[in-house]
Each structure stands twice: as structure tokens, then as C-alpha cells.
Amino acid sequence: MTPLLELRDVHKTFQGRGRTVRASRGVSLKVMPGEVVGLVGESGSGKSTVANMALGLLAPDSGEVLVHGERLIGASRKREKELRARVQAVFQEPLLALDSRRTIGWSIAEPLRIHGRGTRAEQEARVAELLTAVGLDPAFAERLPSQMSGGQLQRVNIARAIALDPELLVCDEPVSALDVSVQAQIINLFLEVQERLGIGMLFISHDLAVVRHLVDRIVVMYAGRVVEEGPTDELCANPHHPYTRALLAASLEPDADEAGVGVRTATTDATAAEGVPQEGCPFLPRCPLAEPACSEMPVVALAPTGPGRASACRRSGVLVEAGASTSNHD
Amino acid sequence: MSTAAQAAAPARSRGARRVRWTPRRIVLLAIGALILLIVLFPGLFTSDTWNKVNVADKFLSPSWDHPFGTDEAGRDILQRMIHGARLSIGASLAVAFAAAAIGTIYGAIAGWVGGWVDRILMRIVDVFLAFPYLVLAMALAAAIGRDMKSAIIALIIVWWPSYARMVRGRVLSLKRDLHVRAARTLGASSAQLLRWHVIPHTFGEVNARLTVDIGYALVALTGLSFLGLAAQGTSPEWGLMVSTAKSFVLSAWWYALFPGVVILLTVLYFVRVGDELAGEES
Amino acid sequence: MSDVLTVRNLTVRYPNAPRPSVQGVSFTVPARGSVALVGESGSGKSTTALAVTRLLDPAVEVTADEVSFEGRDLLRMGKKELRALRRGGLGMVFQDPRASWNPARTIERQLLDGLRGAERAERRERLVARMRRIGLDDPERRMRDYPHHFSGGMLQRALLAGVLVHEPRLLIADEPTSALDTTVQAELLALIGQLRTEQGLSMLLISHDLGVVARMSDHVLVLYAGRIAEQGPTSTVLAQPQHPYTRDLLAAIPRLHGPRKVPLQVGRVAEARTEGCPYAGRCRFATDRCRTETPAPRRVGGTEVACHLAPLPDAKAA
């Protein structure tokens, strides 16, 4: 089976004013048909760069970005259009993703118009159908984006993204700008869309809890590299990379038994995080498990650590064992 | 009945933004309507004999019958100005709109394509902008043919580069905007992106400058006429009237004064409207 | 006089607003205590903090029976006294670490400007010690850097150092970690916790994040549409919420444990009501009474709740 989306050893470096940001340093990942993959990382991890490359908005410096086994950038105009119809996007800022001068109905009909799907009357009927499908009144078609709330606008963006019946949705932080209860509604809508359309998804977020709720498999990025990947439940229960472990430990949950107590910190001094080493393990300066030998590793490759699991850490064996012993105790 | 109502309300209202109608804006709009009416139907405001020579009435000072007085051929200056409005304001409109249209398309292409195309296109613009525009327009008008048409063409040639530069800057930032990138992921072509999502977003700024420029084009055009490079002969073009009047400035003060004042007020009007549009934009 | 901050019946109304942004909010921050205001956008949590610190535009109408800091009336305090207080007993930290700094001046100059009295060298010494305490390596050198050389987390730490050097009694923190990454947030919260214990500092925390509130406060006010929906000890409110809104809010948060890929529980979609209970439009349990009569706060279980229906049946079912 051809993956819907495949990144093979993708590199991307941005040259800023006297600063070089290596946003992607050999990222490889795959999304299979119907699979829902989460991409987790903090700011500067390169996750949005991956999203932009997957959507063909940014060309990699080296490596391959393949949609259905084909390159999007450099394809003929006709082929590019066909491929784009299969991969649609939902972005973080729902208001900015829509043209402020166009009505909601116009924007949702836009993909249909671009791809010449149906007559004008059919397109209007489809817009009404899509609005209903995302839980909005079809009368919203007449409104302008500025007349709607953030949650409503994100529903509109989802309606537009599924208008062409794509096989893959690339969602870049789609719920991060929303209030808790609105965020929950949009998460539920994503679940519903997954279930009803059997659509594949690359769901990108800094929030591990949100990602965990929605996806089958998680890919964790740190400083432009994939440091761990694995099935959601196993990865969250038993992380094989110290960074994933730190991320899990740092996530705050409003559980009463934790109220009023100090924060458990698994990471080390944050000042060390100011710089990421150019070579070797990017997490080394913050890593609680680091040994002198770690700094001698030129490259830490992603290596299998279990069924469907991989970690880019010299010491992941320690975490794998620790995980095995706790699950034996249960 | 219900089908008619549905058919009458398709989901295609073009997202007109709500305008706040302050008293000042209503006055500005009313003046605009009056100007339009004068330009389109000058005959409504004048008698049929407005251009008839009547030496007996020459150089009559302003009165009820001739509010702006009469000229050396005994013609009513106000009526001549009403007919001249079509030439002066009409030509200014033509200059501003043509320059804006050419500049917008040119600048949009430069900003959108970028790279060496942008560098070459903008270098050409720089060459134009390096000259004082009136001097350049005078030279061009003289070279092309010393009449109204060549003056209009000359002014368009010197005027579009400023729009090109403005629109290019706007397009450079617009093409990075999320709504444009989002539309690209839908599969839109560059032409569609430009037509639907980029160029319409430059209209606000272009319109504000365009309105002000109608006023400035009026100054430039009447200036060229005054210098004998645009309207010729007995044309009621405003600049030409002032030019003719300058010979009689001591005997008939009203002859140069009223056309001059009307030109000034018209310029101020368009500048004011332009400011209003610019304010609305920000 | 053990309360640091007392707010009684605070109401804030923006000009031309259909309803007050804050209505009848009362709470006290005891010495060494930490009180959290939690809510979504439009709940009035930030407006409350701005009203208390007198940072609202004068056109905004602020009324209250009492707003006092250590017994001093904050609402009628003169500008000079207020400024002295902001450089002394009352410290403030806001959400956006970048917006709090002037990008054109070094960290050191900006922090020294805020310090009064003593010799420059001595002030500098105090600052250096403070910066080292908050975890800045090589503070003598790094303090001469400009804000853009610092990460968001480091800037927020430096700001905290600059505030705490005045040895305030109350720290007002408005979403202090919302712009930061998860791991950086955890570290900063731990630091705030430690510094609070060391300095005996009280805190008024404003946050939308119940996880942060759970760790950082011992008393919480849940605000909805400008009113207190529920308040009480943080652990009680989070464990046995009595207001339907608190329950919906808790159920709407995706967790790291428990079931996944199941719909989260959310209230219905509706605007806040101006008549009756503001939450009635979204509440699953709403009755006719809720739609007409505004509920007054009552003690139910361990919390004070503004709901006609409390105690709700089967708290665990939510």
C-alpha cells in the first residue's frame, strides 16, 4: 500500500539575520490510508515546518516529500492540482485562514470551484450540506469571517477541508487558539470526521493530551529531529525517550490528588535549553539520563525499541526495561 | 413564492463591508454625485448657447446673470466651466484609473513572481520614479503631440510606476498571508490566487491613493494645458481657460480667479475623499 | 489583618457593553495564600485583575464595596501612592514575556531602572543574586544582553526576578506561563512555588488552565460571564464540582490517562444569558427557574456555588 504521505530524510534550514535555524534535520515519517498520526513537539521543534512541507507550501533542502508516492513540488500543474485535492489542511488561526473579503459560503465553495466540481447550484447545495455536517446553520454561508466566533470559524475551515473528500487532513495546531470548551467541541468534530469519512490525518500539536485523545500513533519531534514514535497508548504509558518522558511529566492535569502540590519536574535546568548542540543528541544538555559517552555519539539514529516503536536515544534501553518492570508489577 | 425567495438569496453576496455614514461622508457623497452629474450631463445646467460668441457681452463682471462673469468673447465663464468639467475632470479620472490599473497589474506580477523578474521590473519603475514627474510628462506630451489625448497618455506613462511600487510591496506581504497559503493547499492556480485573494486586498490602499490622485492629475493636466501642451484652441478645458485669462488679468480679474478657485476646490475635494478612504482602510 | 487583598462586590462595565464584564465578584487573598481566577475568554478574569491593579482605562466604570491591599483602599488611592505600591508590595507578571520588555534596552538597564535607593553597585549586586536564584547562568554577563537574546521562558524568569527583588507581599500573575512550552512552564511554575515559600508571598493567579490552577492555588474562583459560578478550596472544587459549568469545563479537557477517541463532554453551544443564570443556555440541567432567576451563591458541600440545582446528582457521573 502506498502511504498517503511520506517524508524521507527531509532537511530544511532557514537562514535568518545572522542566525541559522535547522528546522528539519533528517525527518522521516509516513501516514498510511485511514491512519491518524500525531506529531508532537514544542516551539522550535520543527513540527510546523514539517506541516508546510507536507502541504507543498515549502520545498525541502534535501530529501523527499511524497504524496501518494509522488512529489507535489515540481509536478505538472495538472498533477499538482490532482494531488492537492487529496491532501487538505486545517490551520491554527481559523480567522486568518479565510479570506476576510469573502463570505463563508464562497470560501467553502472555493475548492469545488477550483476543481470544477458541479454546477453553481450543486456547489451551493454542497456548501449547505457541509455546513450542516460540521454543526453549523446553512444560513452562515451569507456571513463574513469577522462575524463569527473562533470555534465557528474552525468548523468552517474543517468544512472547507473536507469539501473535496480528501484522503488526508494535515492539521497544524487546529485547536490551540481555542477556549477549553470550544476546543473540546472541535476535538469531537475531528473524531466524528475521522469516523464518518475514514480519513487519514496528520495532527500536529504541542499538547500531548490533545494528540493522545485523537490519534493512533504518535511521532515526537525535538529540535528538528524525530526522537520517538510509537502507538499512542504504549508511548504515553511507557516512553522510550527521555524527552517524551519529560513532556509527559510536565503536562499538568487538573486532578484533585495533585492539587496544591509542587510541580514534578523531570527535566533539568532550563537554562541549558537555550542552545541545542549542532551535532549529536539534541536533547543532551537537558537530559537527566545523559552519560559522558552520550556526547561522543556523532548521530543518534531512530532505532526500533519494540513492536511499532522507535527511539533516538543511546539509553532508551534503560527506559524500555523500566517500562517492562512497571508493567510486570501491575 | 418560496422558490422565488430562495432563488433571490443565493450564497453569493460579495461581502460588502458595512460603512458608517457620518454627516461628513454624506456631504462628500452628495458633492461627488453633483460632480458626476455635471461631467455626464453638463447640458442640464447650461443654456444651449453656452459657447456662442457674443462680443457685446465681453468682460462683464460677475452678476446674477453671469455669476463668474464673461470672457473676451462674451461667453458665460460658469457655463463654459461646466462644460469644461467633462474635459478636465474626465481626463483626470482617465489618467488616475489607467495608471492605477496598469500599476496594480504590473506591481502584482513583480511581487508575486519575485526573484529576477521582480528585480528587473522594479528597476524599470525606479528609472521612472527618478525623474520629476511633471518635467517628464511635459517632455512626453510635447513629443507625442501637444493635444489633450497625448497629455493624458503622457500623464499615464509617468503615473503608473508609483502604483506598481505600492502594490508590489503589498503583494509581497500578502503572498505570505495564511489565507493565500490556505487557498494554495486547495489547489488554486497562481492566476486564481492573484485574482481572488491577492489583488482584491490591494484595492483598499489603491482606491485611497487613486482618489487623491484624481485631484493631483487635475493639477497636472490643467498645468499642461496652461503651458499649451494639452487642450488647444477654444476648448473650455479649465487649465486652458486660466492660460487664456492670464493676458487679461488686470482688466478682468474674475476670468482667471474663478477657474483657478474651482480647480483648487476640486483638488481639495478629491484629497479629502482619499483621506476618508484611507482612514476607513486602517 | 491577615488578608493581603480584599475584594468585595466588584463590578466592572465597559462603555456601551450590553452587560457588565465583571459582576458582584468578591474574594480575599490571605497572607501566604494563593487564589486562582479561572475561566474562558470573556469570563472577566483578566478584567478583575486589571480593575484591582487600576490598569483599566478611566472610561471603564469600576464599582465595589471594597478593594483593599493590606487595608489600604486601592480604588481611591492617588497615582503616586499607586506607583509606589507597584514598585513595592504589589508585583505583577503578565502573559506575553516579549511584550513586558523594551527590545531596545538591555535586561540589566530595564531591571535597574525599576530599583530605587541604594548605590548602583549595590542594586546591581542584589539583582545579580536574584538572577542567579532564578536560574540564570553567568548573570553578570547575560544581564547585559538584550531581550531578543533570551528565550521566552528565560524572559519570564528575568521578569519574575525583577518583580521579586522588590520583595512584594502579593504577586498578581495573569497567565504567566500560557505562552510557554509545556516543559518550560513546569519549570517556571516550580520556581514560582519555591520562591513563594521562601518569601512568604501571596498570589492572585489568573489562568484558563485548570491544570496550572490545580498545582498553583489553594483557593479557586470559577468565573463565567463575569460572575462567580463556584468557589472553594481548589482540591474540593476540582474533586467535587457542584456547578454544571465547572463540571463541563473539567470534562472538556483531554487527559493523558483514561479513555481516548471518545467524544469529550461539552455543554451546548449558546451565548451567556443576561437574564437568569448566565449558564442556563448551555446547562444540561437547566429548568425554567434557571432562565428567569439569577442564582445567589450558597454553600453546598465544600464549595460556594451559584446554582439553583446544587448539589447536583452523582458528581462522579460528570
PDB file of N, CA, C and O in Angstrom, chain A residues 119-162:
ATOM      1  N   THR A 119     -22.205  22.118 -10.819  1.00  0.00           N
ATOM      2  CA  THR A 119     -22.685  23.418 -11.275  1.00  0.00           C
ATOM      3  C   THR A 119     -22.768  24.341 -10.080  1.00  0.00           C
ATOM      4  O   THR A 119     -22.624  23.909  -8.932  1.00  0.00           O
ATOM      5  N   ARG A 120     -23.019  25.599 -10.346  1.00  0.00           N
ATOM      6  CA  ARG A 120     -23.115  26.555  -9.249  1.00  0.00           C
ATOM      7  C   ARG A 120     -24.195  26.138  -8.241  1.00  0.00           C
ATOM      8  O   ARG A 120     -23.994  26.210  -7.028  1.00  0.00           O
ATOM      9  N   ALA A 121     -25.330  25.665  -8.749  1.00  0.00           N
ATOM     10  CA  ALA A 121     -26.420  25.257  -7.857  1.00  0.00           C
ATOM     11  C   ALA A 121     -25.999  24.049  -7.018  1.00  0.00           C
ATOM     12  O   ALA A 121     -26.268  23.980  -5.813  1.00  0.00           O
ATOM     13  N   GLU A 122     -25.293  23.118  -7.647  1.00  0.00           N
ATOM     14  CA  GLU A 122     -24.826  21.938  -6.909  1.00  0.00           C
ATOM     15  C   GLU A 122     -23.807  22.328  -5.836  1.00  0.00           C
ATOM     16  O   GLU A 122     -23.802  21.788  -4.735  1.00  0.00           O
ATOM     17  N   GLN A 123     -22.963  23.286  -6.197  1.00  0.00           N
ATOM     18  CA  GLN A 123     -21.979  23.752  -5.220  1.00  0.00           C
ATOM     19  C   GLN A 123     -22.668  24.388  -4.020  1.00  0.00           C
ATOM     20  O   GLN A 123     -22.274  24.170  -2.870  1.00  0.00           O
ATOM     21  N   GLU A 124     -23.713  25.170  -4.296  1.00  0.00           N
ATOM     22  CA  GLU A 124     -24.431  25.805  -3.188  1.00  0.00           C
ATOM     23  C   GLU A 124     -25.082  24.767  -2.295  1.00  0.00           C
ATOM     24  O   GLU A 124     -25.080  24.890  -1.076  1.00  0.00           O
ATOM     25  N   ALA A 125     -25.630  23.727  -2.909  1.00  0.00           N
ATOM     26  CA  ALA A 125     -26.255  22.656  -2.136  1.00  0.00           C
ATOM     27  C   ALA A 125     -25.193  21.951  -1.289  1.00  0.00           C
ATOM     28  O   ALA A 125     -25.415  21.611  -0.125  1.00  0.00           O
ATOM     29  N   ARG A 126     -24.014  21.744  -1.884  1.00  0.00           N
ATOM     30  CA  ARG A 126     -22.926  21.069  -1.172  1.00  0.00           C
ATOM     31  C   ARG A 126     -22.430  21.923   0.000  1.00  0.00           C
ATOM     32  O   ARG A 126     -22.109  21.384   1.067  1.00  0.00           O
ATOM     33  N   VAL A 127     -22.391  23.231  -0.186  1.00  0.00           N
ATOM     34  CA  VAL A 127     -21.981  24.120   0.905  1.00  0.00           C
ATOM     35  C   VAL A 127     -22.938  23.967   2.090  1.00  0.00           C
ATOM     36  O   VAL A 127     -22.516  23.830   3.242  1.00  0.00           O
ATOM     37  N   ALA A 128     -24.237  23.952   1.795  1.00  0.00           N
ATOM     38  CA  ALA A 128     -25.232  23.813   2.856  1.00  0.00           C
ATOM     39  C   ALA A 128     -25.055  22.475   3.573  1.00  0.00           C
ATOM     40  O   ALA A 128     -25.100  22.388   4.802  1.00  0.00           O
ATOM     41  N   GLU A 129     -24.796  21.443   2.782  1.00  0.00           N
ATOM     42  CA  GLU A 129     -24.608  20.096   3.333  1.00  0.00           C
ATOM     43  C   GLU A 129     -23.368  20.051   4.239  1.00  0.00           C
ATOM     44  O   GLU A 129     -23.394  19.500   5.340  1.00  0.00           O
ATOM     45  N   LEU A 130     -22.287  20.683   3.769  1.00  0.00           N
ATOM     46  CA  LEU A 130     -21.047  20.695   4.553  1.00  0.00           C
ATOM     47  C   LEU A 130     -21.213  21.490   5.846  1.00  0.00           C
ATOM     48  O   LEU A 130     -20.733  21.079   6.896  1.00  0.00           O
ATOM     49  N   LEU A 131     -21.903  22.623   5.756  1.00  0.00           N
ATOM     50  CA  LEU A 131     -22.125  23.421   6.963  1.00  0.00           C
ATOM     51  C   LEU A 131     -22.902  22.608   7.991  1.00  0.00           C
ATOM     52  O   LEU A 131     -22.589  22.610   9.179  1.00  0.00           O
ATOM     53  N   THR A 132     -23.918  21.904   7.526  1.00  0.00           N
ATOM     54  CA  THR A 132     -24.697  21.071   8.436  1.00  0.00           C
ATOM     55  C   THR A 132     -23.816  19.977   9.029  1.00  0.00           C
ATOM     56  O   THR A 132     -23.889  19.684  10.224  1.00  0.00           O
ATOM     57  N   ALA A 133     -22.954  19.403   8.193  1.00  0.00           N
ATOM     58  CA  ALA A 133     -22.097  18.303   8.655  1.00  0.00           C
ATOM     59  C   ALA A 133     -21.145  18.740   9.762  1.00  0.00           C
ATOM     60  O   ALA A 133     -20.773  17.945  10.615  1.00  0.00           O
ATOM     61  N   VAL A 134     -20.724  20.015   9.751  1.00  0.00           N
ATOM     62  CA  VAL A 134     -19.822  20.471  10.805  1.00  0.00           C
ATOM     63  C   VAL A 134     -20.575  21.179  11.928  1.00  0.00           C
ATOM     64  O   VAL A 134     -19.982  21.837  12.778  1.00  0.00           O
ATOM     65  N   GLY A 135     -21.900  21.043  11.911  1.00  0.00           N
ATOM     66  CA  GLY A 135     -22.693  21.546  13.028  1.00  0.00           C
ATOM     67  C   GLY A 135     -23.018  23.029  12.953  1.00  0.00           C
ATOM     68  O   GLY A 135     -23.231  23.664  13.980  1.00  0.00           O
ATOM     69  N   LEU A 136     -23.053  23.571  11.749  1.00  0.00           N
ATOM     70  CA  LEU A 136     -23.419  24.988  11.613  1.00  0.00           C
ATOM     71  C   LEU A 136     -24.697  25.119  10.796  1.00  0.00           C
ATOM     72  O   LEU A 136     -25.009  24.277   9.952  1.00  0.00           O
ATOM     73  N   ASP A 137     -25.417  26.201  11.050  1.00  0.00           N
ATOM     74  CA  ASP A 137     -26.618  26.523  10.308  1.00  0.00           C
ATOM     75  C   ASP A 137     -26.217  26.916   8.876  1.00  0.00           C
ATOM     76  O   ASP A 137     -25.328  27.749   8.695  1.00  0.00           O
ATOM     77  N   PRO A 138     -26.859  26.342   7.858  1.00  0.00           N
ATOM     78  CA  PRO A 138     -26.515  26.713   6.479  1.00  0.00           C
ATOM     79  C   PRO A 138     -26.635  28.213   6.207  1.00  0.00           C
ATOM     80  O   PRO A 138     -25.995  28.731   5.294  1.00  0.00           O
ATOM     81  N   ALA A 139     -27.412  28.910   7.036  1.00  0.00           N
ATOM     82  CA  ALA A 139     -27.550  30.361   6.846  1.00  0.00           C
ATOM     83  C   ALA A 139     -26.226  31.095   7.077  1.00  0.00           C
ATOM     84  O   ALA A 139     -26.060  32.233   6.639  1.00  0.00           O
ATOM     85  N   PHE A 140     -25.278  30.448   7.757  1.00  0.00           N
ATOM     86  CA  PHE A 140     -23.965  31.064   7.973  1.00  0.00           C
ATOM     87  C   PHE A 140     -23.235  31.343   6.659  1.00  0.00           C
ATOM     88  O   PHE A 140     -22.288  32.122   6.630  1.00  0.00           O
ATOM     89  N   ALA A 141     -23.651  30.677   5.584  1.00  0.00           N
ATOM     90  CA  ALA A 141     -22.998  30.867   4.290  1.00  0.00           C
ATOM     91  C   ALA A 141     -22.952  32.332   3.888  1.00  0.00           C
ATOM     92  O   ALA A 141     -22.039  32.773   3.198  1.00  0.00           O
ATOM     93  N   GLU A 142     -23.927  33.098   4.345  1.00  0.00           N
ATOM     94  CA  GLU A 142     -24.014  34.514   3.966  1.00  0.00           C
ATOM     95  C   GLU A 142     -23.082  35.402   4.772  1.00  0.00           C
ATOM     96  O   GLU A 142     -22.893  36.567   4.452  1.00  0.00           O
ATOM     97  N   ARG A 143     -22.521  34.874   5.860  1.00  0.00           N
ATOM     98  CA  ARG A 143     -21.753  35.733   6.762  1.00  0.00           C
ATOM     99  C   ARG A 143     -20.324  35.934   6.291  1.00  0.00           C
ATOM    100  O   ARG A 143     -19.794  35.155   5.506  1.00  0.00           O
ATOM    101  N   LEU A 144     -19.713  36.963   6.870  1.00  0.00           N
ATOM    102  CA  LEU A 144     -18.288  37.181   6.667  1.00  0.00           C
ATOM    103  C   LEU A 144     -17.534  36.586   7.859  1.00  0.00           C
ATOM    104  O   LEU A 144     -18.089  36.493   8.958  1.00  0.00           O
ATOM    105  N   PRO A 145     -16.261  36.206   7.652  1.00  0.00           N
ATOM    106  CA  PRO A 145     -15.500  35.621   8.759  1.00  0.00           C
ATOM    107  C   PRO A 145     -15.510  36.488  10.019  1.00  0.00           C
ATOM    108  O   PRO A 145     -15.569  35.968  11.136  1.00  0.00           O
ATOM    109  N   SER A 146     -15.470  37.820   9.841  1.00  0.00           N
ATOM    110  CA  SER A 146     -15.398  38.700  11.012  1.00  0.00           C
ATOM    111  C   SER A 146     -16.663  38.650  11.859  1.00  0.00           C
ATOM    112  O   SER A 146     -16.680  39.137  12.975  1.00  0.00           O
ATOM    113  N   GLN A 147     -17.716  38.050  11.321  1.00  0.00           N
ATOM    114  CA  GLN A 147     -18.982  37.994  12.061  1.00  0.00           C
ATOM    115  C   GLN A 147     -19.151  36.681  12.812  1.00  0.00           C
ATOM    116  O   GLN A 147     -20.251  36.347  13.244  1.00  0.00           O
ATOM    117  N   MET A 148     -18.072  35.889  12.922  1.00  0.00           N
ATOM    118  CA  MET A 148     -18.209  34.576  13.566  1.00  0.00           C
ATOM    119  C   MET A 148     -17.159  34.381  14.654  1.00  0.00           C
ATOM    120  O   MET A 148     -16.120  35.023  14.663  1.00  0.00           O
ATOM    121  N   SER A 149     -17.452  33.452  15.571  1.00  0.00           N
ATOM    122  CA  SER A 149     -16.528  33.164  16.663  1.00  0.00           C
ATOM    123  C   SER A 149     -15.431  32.207  16.196  1.00  0.00           C
ATOM    124  O   SER A 149     -15.541  31.571  15.146  1.00  0.00           O
ATOM    125  N   GLY A 150     -14.381  32.092  16.998  1.00  0.00           N
ATOM    126  CA  GLY A 150     -13.258  31.231  16.645  1.00  0.00           C
ATOM    127  C   GLY A 150     -13.656  29.780  16.427  1.00  0.00           C
ATOM    128  O   GLY A 150     -13.203  29.134  15.484  1.00  0.00           O
ATOM    129  N   GLY A 151     -14.522  29.273  17.283  1.00  0.00           N
ATOM    130  CA  GLY A 151     -14.961  27.890  17.155  1.00  0.00           C
ATOM    131  C   GLY A 151     -15.765  27.676  15.876  1.00  0.00           C
ATOM    132  O   GLY A 151     -15.579  26.699  15.154  1.00  0.00           O
ATOM    133  N   GLN A 152     -16.650  28.623  15.587  1.00  0.00           N
ATOM    134  CA  GLN A 152     -17.445  28.524  14.354  1.00  0.00           C
ATOM    135  C   GLN A 152     -16.537  28.574  13.133  1.00  0.00           C
ATOM    136  O   GLN A 152     -16.714  27.832  12.175  1.00  0.00           O
ATOM    137  N   LEU A 153     -15.529  29.453  13.195  1.00  0.00           N
ATOM    138  CA  LEU A 153     -14.623  29.595  12.059  1.00  0.00           C
ATOM    139  C   LEU A 153     -13.809  28.320  11.838  1.00  0.00           C
ATOM    140  O   LEU A 153     -13.560  27.930  10.696  1.00  0.00           O
ATOM    141  N   GLN A 154     -13.403  27.666  12.943  1.00  0.00           N
ATOM    142  CA  GLN A 154     -12.639  26.440  12.746  1.00  0.00           C
ATOM    143  C   GLN A 154     -13.539  25.357  12.135  1.00  0.00           C
ATOM    144  O   GLN A 154     -13.088  24.555  11.334  1.00  0.00           O
ATOM    145  N   ARG A 155     -14.822  25.366  12.484  1.00  0.00           N
ATOM    146  CA  ARG A 155     -15.758  24.447  11.832  1.00  0.00           C
ATOM    147  C   ARG A 155     -15.832  24.732  10.325  1.00  0.00           C
ATOM    148  O   ARG A 155     -15.865  23.808   9.502  1.00  0.00           O
ATOM    149  N   VAL A 156     -15.862  26.016   9.989  1.00  0.00           N
ATOM    150  CA  VAL A 156     -15.893  26.394   8.567  1.00  0.00           C
ATOM    151  C   VAL A 156     -14.647  25.867   7.854  1.00  0.00           C
ATOM    152  O   VAL A 156     -14.727  25.312   6.756  1.00  0.00           O
ATOM    153  N   ASN A 157     -13.481  26.032   8.512  1.00  0.00           N
ATOM    154  CA  ASN A 157     -12.245  25.553   7.894  1.00  0.00           C
ATOM    155  C   ASN A 157     -12.259  24.038   7.703  1.00  0.00           C
ATOM    156  O   ASN A 157     -11.731  23.523   6.721  1.00  0.00           O
ATOM    157  N   ILE A 158     -12.848  23.342   8.650  1.00  0.00           N
ATOM    158  CA  ILE A 158     -12.946  21.882   8.517  1.00  0.00           C
ATOM    159  C   ILE A 158     -13.892  21.535   7.369  1.00  0.00           C
ATOM    160  O   ILE A 158     -13.609  20.661   6.549  1.00  0.00           O
ATOM    161  N   ALA A 159     -15.015  22.259   7.297  1.00  0.00           N
ATOM    162  CA  ALA A 159     -15.956  22.024   6.194  1.00  0.00           C
ATOM    163  C   ALA A 159     -15.262  22.217   4.847  1.00  0.00           C
ATOM    164  O   ALA A 159     -15.411  21.420   3.919  1.00  0.00           O
ATOM    165  N   ARG A 160     -14.451  23.272   4.750  1.00  0.00           N
ATOM    166  CA  ARG A 160     -13.757  23.550   3.501  1.00  0.00           C
ATOM    167  C   ARG A 160     -12.731  22.453   3.212  1.00  0.00           C
ATOM    168  O   ARG A 160     -12.541  22.048   2.063  1.00  0.00           O
ATOM    169  N   ALA A 161     -12.064  21.979   4.275  1.00  0.00           N
ATOM    170  CA  ALA A 161     -11.020  20.972   4.075  1.00  0.00           C
ATOM    171  C   ALA A 161     -11.595  19.627   3.636  1.00  0.00           C
ATOM    172  O   ALA A 161     -10.916  18.844   2.974  1.00  0.00           O
ATOM    173  N   ILE A 162     -12.834  19.321   4.008  1.00  0.00           N
ATOM    174  CA  ILE A 162     -13.396  18.019   3.611  1.00  0.00           C
ATOM    175  C   ILE A 162     -14.272  18.127   2.368  1.00  0.00           C
ATOM    176  O   ILE A 162     -14.817  17.127   1.902  1.00  0.00           O
TER     177      ILE A 162
END
